[in-house]
Short mmCIF file of C-alpha atoms in Angstrom, two decimals:
data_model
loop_
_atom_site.label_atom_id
_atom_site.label_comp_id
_atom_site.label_asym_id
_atom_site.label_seq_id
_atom_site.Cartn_x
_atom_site.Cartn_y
_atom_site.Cartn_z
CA UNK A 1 108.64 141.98 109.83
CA UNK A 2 104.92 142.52 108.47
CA UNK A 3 102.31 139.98 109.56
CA UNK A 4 99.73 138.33 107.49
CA UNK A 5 100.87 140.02 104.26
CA UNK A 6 98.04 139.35 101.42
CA UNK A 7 98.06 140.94 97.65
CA UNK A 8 94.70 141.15 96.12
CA UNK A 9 94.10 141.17 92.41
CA UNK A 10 91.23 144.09 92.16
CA UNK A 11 91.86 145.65 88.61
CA UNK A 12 88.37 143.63 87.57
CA UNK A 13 86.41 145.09 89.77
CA UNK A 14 87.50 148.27 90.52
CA UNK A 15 88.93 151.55 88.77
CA UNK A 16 90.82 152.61 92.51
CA UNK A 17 93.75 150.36 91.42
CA UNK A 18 94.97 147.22 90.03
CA UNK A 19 95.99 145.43 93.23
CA UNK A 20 95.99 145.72 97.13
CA UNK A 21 98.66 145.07 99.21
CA UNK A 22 97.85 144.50 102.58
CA UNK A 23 100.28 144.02 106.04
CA UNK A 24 99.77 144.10 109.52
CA UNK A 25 102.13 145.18 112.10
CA UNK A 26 102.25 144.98 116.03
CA UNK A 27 102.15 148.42 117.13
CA UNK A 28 101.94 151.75 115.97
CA UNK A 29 105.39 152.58 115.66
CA UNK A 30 105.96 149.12 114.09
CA UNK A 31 103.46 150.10 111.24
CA UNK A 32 104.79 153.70 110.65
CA UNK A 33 108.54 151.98 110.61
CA UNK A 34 107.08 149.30 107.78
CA UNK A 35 105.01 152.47 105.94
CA UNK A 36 108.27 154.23 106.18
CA UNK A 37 110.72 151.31 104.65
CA UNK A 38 108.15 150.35 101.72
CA UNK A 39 108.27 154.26 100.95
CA UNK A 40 111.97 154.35 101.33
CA UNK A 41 112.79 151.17 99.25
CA UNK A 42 110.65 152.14 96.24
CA UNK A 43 111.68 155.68 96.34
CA UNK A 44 115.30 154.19 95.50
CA UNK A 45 113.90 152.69 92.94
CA UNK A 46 112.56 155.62 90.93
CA UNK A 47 109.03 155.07 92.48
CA UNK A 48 107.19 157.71 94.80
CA UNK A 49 103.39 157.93 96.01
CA UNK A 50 101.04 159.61 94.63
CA UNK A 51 99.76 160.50 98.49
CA UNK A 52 100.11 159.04 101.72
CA UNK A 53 97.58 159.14 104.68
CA UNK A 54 97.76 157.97 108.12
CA UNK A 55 101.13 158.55 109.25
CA UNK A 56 100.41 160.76 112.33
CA UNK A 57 98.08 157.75 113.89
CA UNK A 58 99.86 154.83 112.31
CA UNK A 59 97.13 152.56 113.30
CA UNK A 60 96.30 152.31 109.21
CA UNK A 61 98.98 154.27 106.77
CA UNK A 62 97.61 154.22 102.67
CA UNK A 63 100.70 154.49 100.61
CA UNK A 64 98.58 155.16 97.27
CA UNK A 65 101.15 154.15 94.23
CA UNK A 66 98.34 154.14 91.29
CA UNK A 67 97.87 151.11 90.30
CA UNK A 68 98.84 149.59 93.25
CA UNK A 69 97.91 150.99 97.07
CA UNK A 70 99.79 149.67 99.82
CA UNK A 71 97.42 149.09 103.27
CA UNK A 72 99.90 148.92 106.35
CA UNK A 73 97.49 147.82 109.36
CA UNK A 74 97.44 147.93 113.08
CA UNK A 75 96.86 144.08 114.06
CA UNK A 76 94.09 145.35 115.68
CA UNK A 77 93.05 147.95 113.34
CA UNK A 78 92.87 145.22 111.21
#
């Protein structure tokens, strides 16, 4: 249910990560729900973040997997 989902190649010009996911939801509970899947999903898979930040506001939640960080907006945040 993410809006407006983009994936940006930055491992040329940056050291943070290779890539940047980016979503959007509609609310804040929407966005801590979609932070909250993406965590639960990968964890299944054998893969955990290395931190997380935003969850208590949801209105922008950083789910930092190395080479790849994870944005989950507020639309408006956004």
């Amino acid at each position: 249910k993410a809006e407006d989902v983009k994936a940006i190649d930055i491992g040329g010009i940056s050291i943070i990560a290779d890539y940047f996911l980016i979503a959007s939801g509609g609310s804040n509970t929407q966005v801590r729900s979609l932070a909250e899947e993406l965590e639960d999903k990968l964890s299944k898979e054998g893969v955990n973040p290395l931190r997380v930040e935003g969850s208590q506001t949801a209105t922008w939640i950083i789910l930092d997997y190395g080479s790849v960080v994870i944005h989950v907006f507020h639309r408006d945040t956004r």
